[in-house]
Amino acid sequence: MPHDIVVGVDGSAAGLAAAHWAAQEAQRRGTGLLVVHAWHRHPRPAPYIPPDSDEHDWAEQVLREAVRGVRAAHPGLRITDRLVCDATVTTLLAASADAGLLALGSLGLGALGGFVTGSVSQRVVGRSACPVVLVRAGRGAADEHLPATDGVAPEEVPATPYRRVVLGLRTDRPCDELIEFAFDAARRRDTGLLVVHAVRAAFRPAPAPSVPLLSAAPEGPALAPQPQAWAQADGERTLAAVLRPWREKYPTVSVTETVAEGRATVALVRATREAGLLVVGRRATDHRVGVHTGPVTHAVLHHVGCPVAVVPHD
C-alpha cells in the first residue's frame, strides 16, 4: 500500500500552498494526506496571538483552518491531522519517517532570501529520510498546467496538459531513487521529462598539426577539436547510457536529454522557467555537524520558482 503524504503547515500562505500541492499529489498517488502543525510553549505569548486566546488555542485554529481549506478543495481525499507540542523539525521528521513524501512551504523568492531561507526547512531537507518537496507561496493548481486556451482556467479542463518535469542529474553518480522519482512524477502527470546534465570542459592540449618538413606551412591556423566538444560528446553518450533502462521501464514517458556546458545551477534555473516540478538529489550522508544539501541543490532552492523535490539517496 502506498505511504501517505505529509505536509507541515504553520499558518503562512506558503504552508497553505504546500498543503494544496500535497493534496493534489496524494490524489495522483491514491494515498491519504496527513496535515501536521507543531507549536511551542513560550514564557510570553507571541504578539500575533489574540489577547483572549492562548498558544494551544491558536495552534488548533491554524491546523483547523488549513484542514478545512484542503477538504473543501479536495472533498474525496482522506485527510487526517496532527497537532504536536514539540520542536518543529523533530515533529516533521517523526511524522514523515514512513511517509512517501513530505511537503513544506517556502518563503518564496525575494531580495532578502530565497526558496529555503528558513532554518526549519533547511534542517528538514538535510535530514529527511523521504523526498521533500518545497512549494512557494502563490502556487496553485493552475500553475502545474500549461496555459489553457480561450481564457479557460486549467483546473476547469482536466485534459489541460501538465507542465513538464525537470531532472537535474549527475552521470558520475547516478542513483535509482532520484531517477525513478522523476520518471514516476512525469508518468503520473502524463507529461514530458527533461533531463539536464551539466559538464565543465576540461583543458586538453590540441594535437600538433602533422605537416611534412619540406612542405609549405598550411594557410591559416590549424583547427583541432575543442575541449567543449569533447566534454559535450562524452556527456551525451554517458547520459544516454544511464537513461536507457529507465526509458524501457517507463515507455510512456517522453524524455528529452540535454547536456549543458557550464554551471549546473544556471542550466537548471533556465530549464525550469516553464516547468511544473524540478527534481534534484541529496546524498543521504550522516553529517554530525551542520546540514548539507550539496552546492547545486542548495543553490536551486534559492533561485527556482517551481516546486522543488529533493530526493535523498545513498
PDB file of N, CA, C and O in Angstrom, residues 211-275:
ATOM      1  N   VAL A 211      52.602  18.255 -40.386  1.00  0.00           N
ATOM      2  CA  VAL A 211      52.988  18.920 -41.633  1.00  0.00           C
ATOM      3  C   VAL A 211      54.353  18.401 -42.060  1.00  0.00           C
ATOM      4  O   VAL A 211      55.301  18.408 -41.261  1.00  0.00           O
ATOM      5  N   PRO A 212      54.484  17.866 -43.253  1.00  0.00           N
ATOM      6  CA  PRO A 212      55.806  17.407 -43.724  1.00  0.00           C
ATOM      7  C   PRO A 212      56.842  18.517 -43.611  1.00  0.00           C
ATOM      8  O   PRO A 212      56.544  19.698 -43.834  1.00  0.00           O
ATOM      9  N   LEU A 213      58.064  18.126 -43.261  1.00  0.00           N
ATOM     10  CA  LEU A 213      59.104  19.120 -43.034  1.00  0.00           C
ATOM     11  C   LEU A 213      59.404  19.940 -44.285  1.00  0.00           C
ATOM     12  O   LEU A 213      59.738  21.114 -44.196  1.00  0.00           O
ATOM     13  N   LEU A 214      59.320  19.327 -45.466  1.00  0.00           N
ATOM     14  CA  LEU A 214      59.712  20.041 -46.678  1.00  0.00           C
ATOM     15  C   LEU A 214      58.540  20.704 -47.382  1.00  0.00           C
ATOM     16  O   LEU A 214      58.711  21.340 -48.414  1.00  0.00           O
ATOM     17  N   SER A 215      57.340  20.556 -46.803  1.00  0.00           N
ATOM     18  CA  SER A 215      56.181  21.166 -47.457  1.00  0.00           C
ATOM     19  C   SER A 215      55.948  22.558 -46.913  1.00  0.00           C
ATOM     20  O   SER A 215      56.438  22.925 -45.851  1.00  0.00           O
ATOM     21  N   ALA A 216      55.172  23.293 -47.635  1.00  0.00           N
ATOM     22  CA  ALA A 216      54.842  24.646 -47.183  1.00  0.00           C
ATOM     23  C   ALA A 216      53.874  24.568 -46.017  1.00  0.00           C
ATOM     24  O   ALA A 216      53.066  23.663 -45.906  1.00  0.00           O
ATOM     25  N   ALA A 217      53.942  25.540 -45.128  1.00  0.00           N
ATOM     26  CA  ALA A 217      53.039  25.592 -43.976  1.00  0.00           C
ATOM     27  C   ALA A 217      51.621  25.839 -44.462  1.00  0.00           C
ATOM     28  O   ALA A 217      51.409  26.574 -45.419  1.00  0.00           O
ATOM     29  N   PRO A 218      50.630  25.225 -43.838  1.00  0.00           N
ATOM     30  CA  PRO A 218      49.244  25.431 -44.262  1.00  0.00           C
ATOM     31  C   PRO A 218      48.815  26.864 -44.017  1.00  0.00           C
ATOM     32  O   PRO A 218      49.286  27.521 -43.094  1.00  0.00           O
ATOM     33  N   GLU A 219      47.927  27.324 -44.863  1.00  0.00           N
ATOM     34  CA  GLU A 219      47.394  28.676 -44.701  1.00  0.00           C
ATOM     35  C   GLU A 219      46.385  28.690 -43.559  1.00  0.00           C
ATOM     36  O   GLU A 219      45.526  27.820 -43.459  1.00  0.00           O
ATOM     37  N   GLY A 220      46.480  29.721 -42.734  1.00  0.00           N
ATOM     38  CA  GLY A 220      45.534  29.878 -41.636  1.00  0.00           C
ATOM     39  C   GLY A 220      45.906  28.993 -40.461  1.00  0.00           C
ATOM     40  O   GLY A 220      46.755  28.116 -40.555  1.00  0.00           O
ATOM     41  N   PRO A 221      45.262  29.233 -39.299  1.00  0.00           N
ATOM     42  CA  PRO A 221      45.567  28.450 -38.092  1.00  0.00           C
ATOM     43  C   PRO A 221      45.062  27.027 -38.210  1.00  0.00           C
ATOM     44  O   PRO A 221      44.063  26.749 -38.868  1.00  0.00           O
ATOM     45  N   ALA A 222      45.776  26.102 -37.575  1.00  0.00           N
ATOM     46  CA  ALA A 222      45.359  24.700 -37.575  1.00  0.00           C
ATOM     47  C   ALA A 222      44.128  24.537 -36.693  1.00  0.00           C
ATOM     48  O   ALA A 222      44.048  25.103 -35.602  1.00  0.00           O
ATOM     49  N   LEU A 223      43.154  23.763 -37.149  1.00  0.00           N
ATOM     50  CA  LEU A 223      41.928  23.530 -36.401  1.00  0.00           C
ATOM     51  C   LEU A 223      42.026  22.211 -35.666  1.00  0.00           C
ATOM     52  O   LEU A 223      42.514  21.217 -36.205  1.00  0.00           O
ATOM     53  N   ALA A 224      41.568  22.185 -34.437  1.00  0.00           N
ATOM     54  CA  ALA A 224      41.584  20.968 -33.625  1.00  0.00           C
ATOM     55  C   ALA A 224      40.287  20.895 -32.839  1.00  0.00           C
ATOM     56  O   ALA A 224      39.673  21.914 -32.563  1.00  0.00           O
ATOM     57  N   PRO A 225      39.862  19.701 -32.518  1.00  0.00           N
ATOM     58  CA  PRO A 225      38.655  19.577 -31.694  1.00  0.00           C
ATOM     59  C   PRO A 225      38.797  20.350 -30.392  1.00  0.00           C
ATOM     60  O   PRO A 225      39.849  20.332 -29.765  1.00  0.00           O
ATOM     61  N   GLN A 226      37.744  21.051 -29.999  1.00  0.00           N
ATOM     62  CA  GLN A 226      37.770  21.873 -28.797  1.00  0.00           C
ATOM     63  C   GLN A 226      37.408  21.040 -27.567  1.00  0.00           C
ATOM     64  O   GLN A 226      36.633  20.081 -27.651  1.00  0.00           O
ATOM     65  N   PRO A 227      37.959  21.409 -26.392  1.00  0.00           N
ATOM     66  CA  PRO A 227      37.617  20.686 -25.166  1.00  0.00           C
ATOM     67  C   PRO A 227      36.106  20.636 -24.921  1.00  0.00           C
ATOM     68  O   PRO A 227      35.582  19.636 -24.448  1.00  0.00           O
ATOM     69  N   GLN A 228      35.394  21.724 -25.219  1.00  0.00           N
ATOM     70  CA  GLN A 228      33.954  21.747 -25.009  1.00  0.00           C
ATOM     71  C   GLN A 228      33.261  20.675 -25.843  1.00  0.00           C
ATOM     72  O   GLN A 228      32.332  20.010 -25.386  1.00  0.00           O
ATOM     73  N   ALA A 229      33.702  20.495 -27.091  1.00  0.00           N
ATOM     74  CA  ALA A 229      33.086  19.485 -27.946  1.00  0.00           C
ATOM     75  C   ALA A 229      33.319  18.087 -27.392  1.00  0.00           C
ATOM     76  O   ALA A 229      32.432  17.231 -27.425  1.00  0.00           O
ATOM     77  N   TRP A 230      34.528  17.835 -26.889  1.00  0.00           N
ATOM     78  CA  TRP A 230      34.814  16.536 -26.276  1.00  0.00           C
ATOM     79  C   TRP A 230      33.907  16.300 -25.069  1.00  0.00           C
ATOM     80  O   TRP A 230      33.307  15.244 -24.924  1.00  0.00           O
ATOM     81  N   ALA A 231      33.840  17.280 -24.196  1.00  0.00           N
ATOM     82  CA  ALA A 231      33.033  17.133 -22.990  1.00  0.00           C
ATOM     83  C   ALA A 231      31.560  16.954 -23.332  1.00  0.00           C
ATOM     84  O   ALA A 231      30.860  16.149 -22.707  1.00  0.00           O
ATOM     85  N   GLN A 232      31.086  17.700 -24.316  1.00  0.00           N
ATOM     86  CA  GLN A 232      29.688  17.589 -24.727  1.00  0.00           C
ATOM     87  C   GLN A 232      29.384  16.193 -25.250  1.00  0.00           C
ATOM     88  O   GLN A 232      28.380  15.576 -24.876  1.00  0.00           O
ATOM     89  N   ALA A 233      30.244  15.683 -26.128  1.00  0.00           N
ATOM     90  CA  ALA A 233      30.015  14.360 -26.701  1.00  0.00           C
ATOM     91  C   ALA A 233      30.082  13.271 -25.634  1.00  0.00           C
ATOM     92  O   ALA A 233      29.249  12.350 -25.613  1.00  0.00           O
ATOM     93  N   ASP A 234      31.060  13.369 -24.728  1.00  0.00           N
ATOM     94  CA  ASP A 234      31.167  12.386 -23.654  1.00  0.00           C
ATOM     95  C   ASP A 234      29.927  12.419 -22.771  1.00  0.00           C
ATOM     96  O   ASP A 234      29.384  11.379 -22.375  1.00  0.00           O
ATOM     97  N   GLY A 235      29.474  13.632 -22.444  1.00  0.00           N
ATOM     98  CA  GLY A 235      28.292  13.772 -21.598  1.00  0.00           C
ATOM     99  C   GLY A 235      27.049  13.207 -22.247  1.00  0.00           C
ATOM    100  O   GLY A 235      26.228  12.564 -21.579  1.00  0.00           O
ATOM    101  N   GLU A 236      26.877  13.439 -23.528  1.00  0.00           N
ATOM    102  CA  GLU A 236      25.699  12.925 -24.229  1.00  0.00           C
ATOM    103  C   GLU A 236      25.690  11.408 -24.267  1.00  0.00           C
ATOM    104  O   GLU A 236      24.649  10.768 -24.054  1.00  0.00           O
ATOM    105  N   ARG A 237      26.857  10.797 -24.527  1.00  0.00           N
ATOM    106  CA  ARG A 237      26.923   9.336 -24.566  1.00  0.00           C
ATOM    107  C   ARG A 237      26.632   8.737 -23.192  1.00  0.00           C
ATOM    108  O   ARG A 237      25.888   7.756 -23.066  1.00  0.00           O
ATOM    109  N   THR A 238      27.227   9.320 -22.167  1.00  0.00           N
ATOM    110  CA  THR A 238      27.032   8.791 -20.823  1.00  0.00           C
ATOM    111  C   THR A 238      25.593   8.964 -20.361  1.00  0.00           C
ATOM    112  O   THR A 238      25.003   8.052 -19.771  1.00  0.00           O
ATOM    113  N   LEU A 239      25.012  10.124 -20.620  1.00  0.00           N
ATOM    114  CA  LEU A 239      23.634  10.382 -20.209  1.00  0.00           C
ATOM    115  C   LEU A 239      22.676   9.411 -20.895  1.00  0.00           C
ATOM    116  O   LEU A 239      21.758   8.865 -20.263  1.00  0.00           O
ATOM    117  N   ALA A 240      22.882   9.173 -22.178  1.00  0.00           N
ATOM    118  CA  ALA A 240      22.019   8.239 -22.906  1.00  0.00           C
ATOM    119  C   ALA A 240      22.113   6.836 -22.318  1.00  0.00           C
ATOM    120  O   ALA A 240      21.103   6.129 -22.192  1.00  0.00           O
ATOM    121  N   ALA A 241      23.317   6.431 -21.938  1.00  0.00           N
ATOM    122  CA  ALA A 241      23.501   5.088 -21.370  1.00  0.00           C
ATOM    123  C   ALA A 241      22.829   4.972 -20.005  1.00  0.00           C
ATOM    124  O   ALA A 241      22.222   3.945 -19.685  1.00  0.00           O
ATOM    125  N   VAL A 242      22.927   6.020 -19.190  1.00  0.00           N
ATOM    126  CA  VAL A 242      22.312   5.988 -17.860  1.00  0.00           C
ATOM    127  C   VAL A 242      20.795   5.904 -17.963  1.00  0.00           C
ATOM    128  O   VAL A 242      20.129   5.194 -17.197  1.00  0.00           O
ATOM    129  N   LEU A 243      20.206   6.625 -18.905  1.00  0.00           N
ATOM    130  CA  LEU A 243      18.748   6.696 -19.010  1.00  0.00           C
ATOM    131  C   LEU A 243      18.127   5.549 -19.796  1.00  0.00           C
ATOM    132  O   LEU A 243      16.901   5.366 -19.742  1.00  0.00           O
ATOM    133  N   ARG A 244      18.931   4.796 -20.524  1.00  0.00           N
ATOM    134  CA  ARG A 244      18.376   3.755 -21.397  1.00  0.00           C
ATOM    135  C   ARG A 244      17.473   2.768 -20.643  1.00  0.00           C
ATOM    136  O   ARG A 244      16.342   2.523 -21.080  1.00  0.00           O
ATOM    137  N   PRO A 245      17.888   2.190 -19.513  1.00  0.00           N
ATOM    138  CA  PRO A 245      16.991   1.244 -18.830  1.00  0.00           C
ATOM    139  C   PRO A 245      15.735   1.898 -18.273  1.00  0.00           C
ATOM    140  O   PRO A 245      14.691   1.256 -18.163  1.00  0.00           O
ATOM    141  N   TRP A 246      15.818   3.198 -17.941  1.00  0.00           N
ATOM    142  CA  TRP A 246      14.642   3.876 -17.401  1.00  0.00           C
ATOM    143  C   TRP A 246      13.644   4.216 -18.502  1.00  0.00           C
ATOM    144  O   TRP A 246      12.428   4.220 -18.263  1.00  0.00           O
ATOM    145  N   ARG A 247      14.135   4.499 -19.687  1.00  0.00           N
ATOM    146  CA  ARG A 247      13.232   4.676 -20.822  1.00  0.00           C
ATOM    147  C   ARG A 247      12.450   3.381 -21.086  1.00  0.00           C
ATOM    148  O   ARG A 247      11.264   3.413 -21.423  1.00  0.00           O
ATOM    149  N   GLU A 248      13.129   2.252 -20.935  1.00  0.00           N
ATOM    150  CA  GLU A 248      12.467   0.968 -21.153  1.00  0.00           C
ATOM    151  C   GLU A 248      11.456   0.672 -20.049  1.00  0.00           C
ATOM    152  O   GLU A 248      10.390   0.106 -20.307  1.00  0.00           O
ATOM    153  N   LYS A 249      11.769   1.062 -18.819  1.00  0.00           N
ATOM    154  CA  LYS A 249      10.858   0.818 -17.700  1.00  0.00           C
ATOM    155  C   LYS A 249       9.637   1.721 -17.769  1.00  0.00           C
ATOM    156  O   LYS A 249       8.536   1.324 -17.347  1.00  0.00           O
ATOM    157  N   TYR A 250       9.814   2.944 -18.267  1.00  0.00           N
ATOM    158  CA  TYR A 250       8.712   3.911 -18.379  1.00  0.00           C
ATOM    159  C   TYR A 250       8.532   4.286 -19.851  1.00  0.00           C
ATOM    160  O   TYR A 250       8.864   5.403 -20.264  1.00  0.00           O
ATOM    161  N   PRO A 251       7.992   3.384 -20.670  1.00  0.00           N
ATOM    162  CA  PRO A 251       7.919   3.650 -22.110  1.00  0.00           C
ATOM    163  C   PRO A 251       6.961   4.766 -22.485  1.00  0.00           C
ATOM    164  O   PRO A 251       7.071   5.330 -23.569  1.00  0.00           O
ATOM    165  N   THR A 252       6.018   5.115 -21.593  1.00  0.00           N
ATOM    166  CA  THR A 252       5.044   6.164 -21.931  1.00  0.00           C
ATOM    167  C   THR A 252       5.571   7.566 -21.644  1.00  0.00           C
ATOM    168  O   THR A 252       4.929   8.550 -22.034  1.00  0.00           O
ATOM    169  N   VAL A 253       6.697   7.675 -20.963  1.00  0.00           N
ATOM    170  CA  VAL A 253       7.253   8.993 -20.625  1.00  0.00           C
ATOM    171  C   VAL A 253       8.128   9.486 -21.772  1.00  0.00           C
ATOM    172  O   VAL A 253       9.091   8.813 -22.167  1.00  0.00           O
ATOM    173  N   SER A 254       7.799  10.644 -22.282  1.00  0.00           N
ATOM    174  CA  SER A 254       8.599  11.268 -23.335  1.00  0.00           C
ATOM    175  C   SER A 254       9.789  11.981 -22.696  1.00  0.00           C
ATOM    176  O   SER A 254       9.606  12.911 -21.904  1.00  0.00           O
ATOM    177  N   VAL A 255      10.999  11.543 -23.038  1.00  0.00           N
ATOM    178  CA  VAL A 255      12.204  12.042 -22.387  1.00  0.00           C
ATOM    179  C   VAL A 255      13.019  12.890 -23.361  1.00  0.00           C
ATOM    180  O   VAL A 255      13.252  12.498 -24.508  1.00  0.00           O
ATOM    181  N   THR A 256      13.437  14.044 -22.886  1.00  0.00           N
ATOM    182  CA  THR A 256      14.349  14.903 -23.629  1.00  0.00           C
ATOM    183  C   THR A 256      15.630  15.035 -22.822  1.00  0.00           C
ATOM    184  O   THR A 256      15.586  15.325 -21.631  1.00  0.00           O
ATOM    185  N   GLU A 257      16.756  14.808 -23.470  1.00  0.00           N
ATOM    186  CA  GLU A 257      18.054  14.896 -22.798  1.00  0.00           C
ATOM    187  C   GLU A 257      18.790  16.138 -23.268  1.00  0.00           C
ATOM    188  O   GLU A 257      18.798  16.446 -24.455  1.00  0.00           O
ATOM    189  N   THR A 258      19.401  16.827 -22.325  1.00  0.00           N
ATOM    190  CA  THR A 258      20.209  17.982 -22.695  1.00  0.00           C
ATOM    191  C   THR A 258      21.474  18.013 -21.855  1.00  0.00           C
ATOM    192  O   THR A 258      21.435  17.788 -20.641  1.00  0.00           O
ATOM    193  N   VAL A 259      22.584  18.248 -22.512  1.00  0.00           N
ATOM    194  CA  VAL A 259      23.872  18.389 -21.846  1.00  0.00           C
ATOM    195  C   VAL A 259      24.312  19.832 -22.020  1.00  0.00           C
ATOM    196  O   VAL A 259      24.537  20.283 -23.146  1.00  0.00           O
ATOM    197  N   ALA A 260      24.400  20.550 -20.912  1.00  0.00           N
ATOM    198  CA  ALA A 260      24.724  21.978 -20.949  1.00  0.00           C
ATOM    199  C   ALA A 260      26.148  22.182 -20.455  1.00  0.00           C
ATOM    200  O   ALA A 260      26.571  21.581 -19.467  1.00  0.00           O
ATOM    201  N   GLU A 261      26.881  23.032 -21.126  1.00  0.00           N
ATOM    202  CA  GLU A 261      28.241  23.360 -20.707  1.00  0.00           C
ATOM    203  C   GLU A 261      28.178  24.524 -19.733  1.00  0.00           C
ATOM    204  O   GLU A 261      27.550  25.540 -19.994  1.00  0.00           O
ATOM    205  N   GLY A 262      28.805  24.350 -18.579  1.00  0.00           N
ATOM    206  CA  GLY A 262      28.821  25.420 -17.597  1.00  0.00           C
ATOM    207  C   GLY A 262      28.291  24.955 -16.252  1.00  0.00           C
ATOM    208  O   GLY A 262      28.280  23.762 -15.941  1.00  0.00           O
ATOM    209  N   ARG A 263      27.837  25.911 -15.456  1.00  0.00           N
ATOM    210  CA  ARG A 263      27.375  25.621 -14.102  1.00  0.00           C
ATOM    211  C   ARG A 263      26.024  24.931 -14.135  1.00  0.00           C
ATOM    212  O   ARG A 263      25.115  25.330 -14.864  1.00  0.00           O
ATOM    213  N   ALA A 264      25.868  23.904 -13.303  1.00  0.00           N
ATOM    214  CA  ALA A 264      24.611  23.160 -13.250  1.00  0.00           C
ATOM    215  C   ALA A 264      23.464  24.034 -12.770  1.00  0.00           C
ATOM    216  O   ALA A 264      22.334  23.932 -13.259  1.00  0.00           O
ATOM    217  N   THR A 265      23.735  24.920 -11.813  1.00  0.00           N
ATOM    218  CA  THR A 265      22.674  25.779 -11.288  1.00  0.00           C
ATOM    219  C   THR A 265      22.081  26.649 -12.385  1.00  0.00           C
ATOM    220  O   THR A 265      20.854  26.781 -12.498  1.00  0.00           O
ATOM    221  N   VAL A 266      22.931  27.244 -13.201  1.00  0.00           N
ATOM    222  CA  VAL A 266      22.452  28.110 -14.282  1.00  0.00           C
ATOM    223  C   VAL A 266      21.608  27.311 -15.265  1.00  0.00           C
ATOM    224  O   VAL A 266      20.532  27.756 -15.700  1.00  0.00           O
ATOM    225  N   ALA A 267      22.062  26.111 -15.609  1.00  0.00           N
ATOM    226  CA  ALA A 267      21.321  25.278 -16.556  1.00  0.00           C
ATOM    227  C   ALA A 267      19.961  24.881 -16.003  1.00  0.00           C
ATOM    228  O   ALA A 267      18.959  24.883 -16.722  1.00  0.00           O
ATOM    229  N   LEU A 268      19.883  24.564 -14.717  1.00  0.00           N
ATOM    230  CA  LEU A 268      18.622  24.139 -14.124  1.00  0.00           C
ATOM    231  C   LEU A 268      17.650  25.301 -13.970  1.00  0.00           C
ATOM    232  O   LEU A 268      16.447  25.142 -14.197  1.00  0.00           O
ATOM    233  N   VAL A 269      18.141  26.456 -13.586  1.00  0.00           N
ATOM    234  CA  VAL A 269      17.255  27.620 -13.483  1.00  0.00           C
ATOM    235  C   VAL A 269      16.660  27.949 -14.840  1.00  0.00           C
ATOM    236  O   VAL A 269      15.462  28.237 -14.973  1.00  0.00           O
ATOM    237  N   ARG A 270      17.479  27.873 -15.870  1.00  0.00           N
ATOM    238  CA  ARG A 270      16.992  28.145 -17.231  1.00  0.00           C
ATOM    239  C   ARG A 270      15.969  27.098 -17.663  1.00  0.00           C
ATOM    240  O   ARG A 270      14.945  27.419 -18.264  1.00  0.00           O
ATOM    241  N   ALA A 271      16.221  25.837 -17.326  1.00  0.00           N
ATOM    242  CA  ALA A 271      15.352  24.752 -17.779  1.00  0.00           C
ATOM    243  C   ALA A 271      14.007  24.731 -17.071  1.00  0.00           C
ATOM    244  O   ALA A 271      13.039  24.172 -17.593  1.00  0.00           O
ATOM    245  N   THR A 272      13.918  25.338 -15.884  1.00  0.00           N
ATOM    246  CA  THR A 272      12.685  25.246 -15.095  1.00  0.00           C
ATOM    247  C   THR A 272      11.786  26.469 -15.226  1.00  0.00           C
ATOM    248  O   THR A 272      10.802  26.581 -14.498  1.00  0.00           O
ATOM    249  N   ARG A 273      12.092  27.353 -16.141  1.00  0.00           N
ATOM    250  CA  ARG A 273      11.251  28.554 -16.272  1.00  0.00           C
ATOM    251  C   ARG A 273       9.815  28.219 -16.629  1.00  0.00           C
ATOM    252  O   ARG A 273       8.892  28.923 -16.245  1.00  0.00           O
ATOM    253  N   GLU A 274       9.599  27.150 -17.382  1.00  0.00           N
ATOM    254  CA  GLU A 274       8.243  26.736 -17.762  1.00  0.00           C
ATOM    255  C   GLU A 274       7.919  25.351 -17.210  1.00  0.00           C
ATOM    256  O   GLU A 274       7.036  24.673 -17.738  1.00  0.00           O
ATOM    257  N   ALA A 275       8.604  24.933 -16.149  1.00  0.00           N
ATOM    258  CA  ALA A 275       8.420  23.582 -15.609  1.00  0.00           C
ATOM    259  C   ALA A 275       7.387  23.568 -14.496  1.00  0.00           C
ATOM    260  O   ALA A 275       7.090  24.597 -13.871  1.00  0.00           O
TER     261      ALA A 275
END
